Amino acid sequence: MSDLMATSPTHGPEDTASFGVLIADNDPHVRGALAALIHDHPVLHLVGEAQDGLEAAELCAKHMVHLAVVDVRMPHGGGEAVRAIKAASPSTIVAGYTTRTDRRTRERLIEAG
């Protein structure tokens, strides 16, 4: 069973399982594109959007966020964002994305949690 499925879903108006997703990216166009994808998904619902890692952590602390989709190269992104989100909401799964494919970037994200 994946980590996403192992978390406790919320239930929507039709009593179907629903997973709260937060998007964190400093580019409004990228946030908008990701929000549209989530909006069209039958099980995911958008909990919030953040412009940096610190705002993402604040939103995770306030809302039921099952999955945080985080730009690694935004302000306060990368390991800093992962650590802040995990401190604010330990059960939130963090999925980082970046155009960088170097090994060190991946290692830093894994080390951060």
Coordinates of C-alpha atoms in Angstrom, one line a residue:
M1 CA 0.0 0.0 0.0
S2 CA 1.4 3.4 -0.9
D3 CA 2.0 6.1 1.8
L4 CA -0.8 8.2 0.2
M5 CA -3.3 5.4 0.6
A6 CA -2.1 4.7 4.1
T7 CA -3.1 8.2 5.3
S8 CA -6.6 8.9 6.6
P9 CA -8.6 10.5 3.9
T10 CA -11.3 13.0 4.5
H11 CA -14.8 12.5 3.1
G12 CA -16.4 14.8 0.6
P13 CA -20.0 15.7 0.1
E14 CA -20.7 12.4 -1.7
D15 CA -19.0 10.4 1.0
T16 CA -16.1 9.4 -1.2
A17 CA -12.5 9.4 0.1
S18 CA -10.7 12.6 -0.7
F19 CA -7.1 13.6 -0.2
G20 CA -6.1 17.1 0.5
V21 CA -3.2 18.5 -1.6
L22 CA -1.2 21.6 -1.2
I23 CA 0.8 23.1 -4.0
A24 CA 3.9 25.2 -3.3
D25 CA 5.6 27.0 -6.1
N26 CA 6.8 30.6 -6.6
D27 CA 5.6 30.6 -10.2
P28 CA 1.9 31.4 -10.4
H29 CA 1.6 29.8 -13.8
V30 CA 2.9 26.5 -12.5
R31 CA 0.7 26.7 -9.4
G32 CA -2.3 27.3 -11.7
A33 CA -1.5 24.4 -14.0
L34 CA -1.1 22.0 -11.0
A35 CA -4.3 23.3 -9.4
A36 CA -6.2 22.6 -12.6
L37 CA -4.9 19.0 -12.6
I38 CA -5.9 18.5 -9.0
H39 CA -9.3 20.1 -9.6
D40 CA -10.0 17.6 -12.4
H41 CA -9.0 14.6 -10.2
P42 CA -11.9 12.7 -8.6
V43 CA -10.1 11.9 -5.4
L44 CA -7.8 14.9 -4.8
H45 CA -8.9 18.3 -3.6
L46 CA -6.8 21.4 -3.4
V47 CA -6.4 22.6 0.2
G48 CA -4.2 25.6 -0.6
E49 CA -1.4 27.2 -2.6
A50 CA 1.8 28.6 -1.3
Q51 CA 4.5 30.9 -2.8
D52 CA 7.3 29.5 -0.7
G53 CA 8.3 26.8 1.7
L54 CA 7.5 28.7 4.9
E55 CA 4.0 29.5 3.7
A56 CA 3.5 25.9 2.7
A57 CA 4.4 24.8 6.3
E58 CA 2.0 27.3 7.8
L59 CA -0.9 26.0 5.6
C60 CA 0.0 22.4 6.4
A61 CA -0.3 23.3 10.1
K62 CA -3.7 24.9 9.6
H63 CA -5.3 22.4 7.2
M64 CA -5.6 18.6 6.7
V65 CA -2.9 18.2 4.0
H66 CA -2.2 14.6 3.0
L67 CA 0.2 15.6 0.2
A68 CA 2.3 18.7 -0.3
V69 CA 3.7 19.1 -3.9
V70 CA 6.7 21.3 -3.5
D71 CA 9.0 23.1 -6.0
V72 CA 12.6 22.4 -4.7
R73 CA 14.1 25.6 -6.2
M74 CA 11.6 28.2 -4.9
P75 CA 12.4 30.5 -2.0
H76 CA 12.7 28.5 1.2
G77 CA 12.3 25.3 -0.9
G78 CA 14.2 22.1 -1.0
G79 CA 15.3 20.6 2.3
E80 CA 14.2 23.7 4.2
A81 CA 10.6 23.3 3.0
V82 CA 10.6 19.6 3.7
R83 CA 11.8 20.1 7.3
A84 CA 9.3 22.9 7.9
I85 CA 6.4 21.0 6.5
K86 CA 7.2 17.8 8.4
A87 CA 7.7 19.8 11.6
A88 CA 4.3 21.5 11.1
S89 CA 2.4 18.4 9.9
P90 CA 4.3 15.2 10.5
S91 CA 1.8 13.0 8.6
T92 CA 1.9 15.1 5.4
I93 CA 3.7 13.4 2.5
V94 CA 6.0 15.8 0.7
A95 CA 6.7 15.3 -3.0
G96 CA 9.4 17.6 -4.3
Y97 CA 10.0 18.4 -7.9
T98 CA 12.8 20.1 -9.8
T99 CA 14.4 20.4 -13.1
R100 CA 17.8 19.6 -11.5
T101 CA 18.6 15.9 -11.6
D102 CA 21.9 15.9 -9.7
R103 CA 22.4 13.3 -7.0
R104 CA 23.2 15.8 -4.3
T105 CA 19.8 17.5 -4.6
R106 CA 18.1 14.2 -4.2
E107 CA 20.2 13.3 -1.2
R108 CA 19.5 16.6 0.5
L109 CA 15.7 16.1 0.0
I110 CA 15.9 12.5 1.4
E111 CA 18.0 13.7 4.4
A112 CA 15.4 16.4 5.1
G113 CA 12.6 13.8 5.4

